[in-house]
Amino acid sequence: MAPSRPNPNVLDLRRLAVERQAEERSRRRWPGRAAGRPPQPLSLVHQPRLVRRDWGTFSRELMKFGLVLALVAALSGAVIVMTRLTSTRTTVERTASGALEELQNGLASLGQSQPAAAADHFAIAAAKFRQAQTDLARGLPAAVERTPWLGHRLSASRRLLNDAARLAVVGQQVSAILPTDVLRQPAVTVQADGIIQGSVGVLASLLTRRTEFLGAVKEAVAVVDDLESIPARDVPASVRGRWQVWQRLLSGLVGDGANLDHLTTLLLGLLAPDQPRDYLIVFQNNDELRPTGGFPGTYLLVKFEQGMFKILDAPGTGPFALSDEVAKVNLPPQPILSVAKFWTFHDANWFLDVPTSARTMLGFYAQDRGFSPDGMIFLTPGIMEDLLGLTGPVRPARYQVDITAENFVAATEQQVEFGYDKALNNPKQFLIDLVPLMLEKLSRLNGPDALRATALTMKRANQGDLLFYSSQDDLQSAIRGLGWDGALLPVNGDYLAVVDTNLGGGKTDRVTDERVRTTVTLDGSLLRHEVAVTRTHRGQAGDKLNGFANRDFIRVYAPPAAQLVGINGATIPDAGFFLEPEASAKLTSDLLKNEGQTLVDQANGYRITNESGRKTFGAWSRIEPGQTQTVVFTYTTPAPPGGGPATWNLTWQHQPGVPRRSWQVVFNLPKGKNVRGTAPGAIISNGKRTATFTSDSTISRSFSVSYR
């Protein structure tokens, strides 16, 4: 039989005595354990003992468990968020991709003269972009946008979708303005009286509905500004490539929102003015360089009115039709006496400052025609060459030659110089006959080619091959904002422009290479400048167009405080180089104002003026085919203030119409000073005492050297 278990409700005295003895032995063996504890009385009643709890250990274990639980919860939440992120991204990208395709289809429809179809595409695009915005908002909590690792990208995505939707709405607004047959209307017609009239095509409809058009442009300006401010790194990788294409397209066409605003003002003021405006359009031949781009061989007087235009004055003899009528009483700037006894319209673009030259030319026009047009537009052949590359060959009536981008200049010069009817004596008629055909072809360009034509034209304007002047203050302000006025750039420290004026040198500038090396040396409180202009004539002797000597009056524009040291290597004119002016000829008040005090060194042919707030040094260069000549202009200007770190800034201004040329600027420091930095980057040499900049730029540039 198994032993019976003790009954807990029965007091076992023997067991209690044993436990008591064991406790006494333990107290005697480890007396410290009982210190401070009252003796335990012998109780006749058994009391169960409570188990002691270690709360410190328990709280630590509880904290560990809580951390593990929080980590599990966080990981679970992250998995849920990432799943939502992936799902949302897929949905949004799919919708946005479809919207972008509709946006592109809308633009294509506009280019194909289908504004109704374009409006439908734009409406679908706007709806899809809005749907993508909704999907993005629903799929991700707003708190995600505040996370440092994802928030800025999510914010960029929201902005992109919003801007794209707004752009689609602008497309709808523009489509609603355009009539369906706008591009089927004839762009150019010739009336019975010979007056050429036409329409500016799509712009005619846009500009006649000014309020709607300006509203669309205002919204487009805001969108462009916002798109420009979004960094590429924040754009989702799946659409980054296409977004960058759009950004480059917008930047290439309009630059930024301010540029778009200026461009709209120019288009409205020029093509759809509040009242009819007359503008002289002057074609300048840069094979015969002049300060504003070239010799003004042909002009058209064009009346603009609400998207329509009429060509009212286009003489076959060009500007010489005016010269024959103007009284021979205006004494020209002294270098022009090498080709004419008096000053007339075709030599009046004498000043590098285009507004000054434009006002002078308009004054000469008014002397003959009895009124002054509202402004001028200057073009050089580069624009026609670019546009012919898009339109393809053009053959004016009565001529046996196809005009292409490759032969435009040569063919035009051939017709103007030799191919015209000597009995009629209208050498400029060829170009006048070419203009309507070009306008007709341009009006028929499809959407992509129309955009290319716009981009190429704006590029030419940026480098000075298309320049504007208006007597209307608001319009001139917009032109200035676009940088298309050709005005002299401000002097911010140092300044340099090298200007060529072909006077009696034939059509030889396109076959004349020019290199400019400018060396600036810090010498105490002065900067010593040596501007070396090296010119090489590549023409062939005997060629009936460019086989002549190139005769060039070179001017170096410097800061107003510049002092001439000397000019070496220039051609010295002989006794019969200049014509004797008419006895009645007088200097005009405008010339005296624009050139200021003039000093002429008759023995060496040097000329010093104060043109438009710049000190200008001039000298002659004459080279035969195959020859090379270097003319060196040496002058000084005050150095930047010393006594510590200093910065030298130079603004280099490009002459309009000049072909691409190589130029170099070298800045030298004396011993004890070192280059600290340059902008843009330059080659540093000579123990960090020389900075060299090299370029072949066709636009104006500025650069600087900091030193101490």
Tab-separated table of N, CA, C and O in Angstrom, residues 52-64:
chain	number	residue	atom	x	y	z
A	52	ARG	N	8.315	35.374	-3.170
A	52	ARG	CA	8.769	36.754	-3.403
A	52	ARG	C	8.947	37.020	-4.912
A	52	ARG	O	9.485	36.193	-5.644
A	53	ARG	N	8.504	38.221	-5.432
A	53	ARG	CA	8.602	38.610	-6.839
A	53	ARG	C	9.775	39.557	-7.046
A	53	ARG	O	9.935	40.527	-6.301
A	54	ASP	N	10.624	39.353	-8.152
A	54	ASP	CA	11.721	40.257	-8.526
A	54	ASP	C	11.178	41.214	-9.594
A	54	ASP	O	11.211	40.943	-10.799
A	55	TRP	N	10.629	42.384	-9.147
A	55	TRP	CA	9.954	43.306	-10.080
A	55	TRP	C	10.925	43.985	-11.039
A	55	TRP	O	10.558	44.335	-12.163
A	56	GLY	N	12.180	44.200	-10.690
A	56	GLY	CA	13.150	44.789	-11.624
A	56	GLY	C	13.377	43.891	-12.817
A	56	GLY	O	13.370	44.313	-13.976
A	57	THR	N	13.584	42.573	-12.488
A	57	THR	CA	13.790	41.622	-13.585
A	57	THR	C	12.539	41.508	-14.435
A	57	THR	O	12.595	41.473	-15.673
A	58	PHE	N	11.399	41.521	-13.800
A	58	PHE	CA	10.142	41.400	-14.524
A	58	PHE	C	9.915	42.581	-15.473
A	58	PHE	O	9.509	42.412	-16.623
A	59	SER	N	10.223	43.812	-14.999
A	59	SER	CA	10.006	44.990	-15.850
A	59	SER	C	10.947	44.984	-17.047
A	59	SER	O	10.580	45.390	-18.147
A	60	ARG	N	12.190	44.485	-16.810
A	60	ARG	CA	13.118	44.421	-17.941
A	60	ARG	C	12.633	43.415	-18.981
A	60	ARG	O	12.713	43.651	-20.184
A	61	GLU	N	12.161	42.281	-18.507
A	61	GLU	CA	11.662	41.288	-19.438
A	61	GLU	C	10.434	41.805	-20.185
A	61	GLU	O	10.258	41.557	-21.383
A	62	LEU	N	9.605	42.547	-19.427
A	62	LEU	CA	8.419	43.116	-20.064
A	62	LEU	C	8.803	44.132	-21.132
A	62	LEU	O	8.206	44.207	-22.207
A	63	MET	N	9.850	44.949	-20.886
A	63	MET	CA	10.321	45.943	-21.856
A	63	MET	C	10.844	45.252	-23.116
A	63	MET	O	10.588	45.686	-24.238
A	64	LYS	N	11.605	44.148	-22.902
A	64	LYS	CA	12.110	43.412	-24.061
A	64	LYS	C	10.954	42.899	-24.905
A	64	LYS	O	10.968	42.991	-26.127
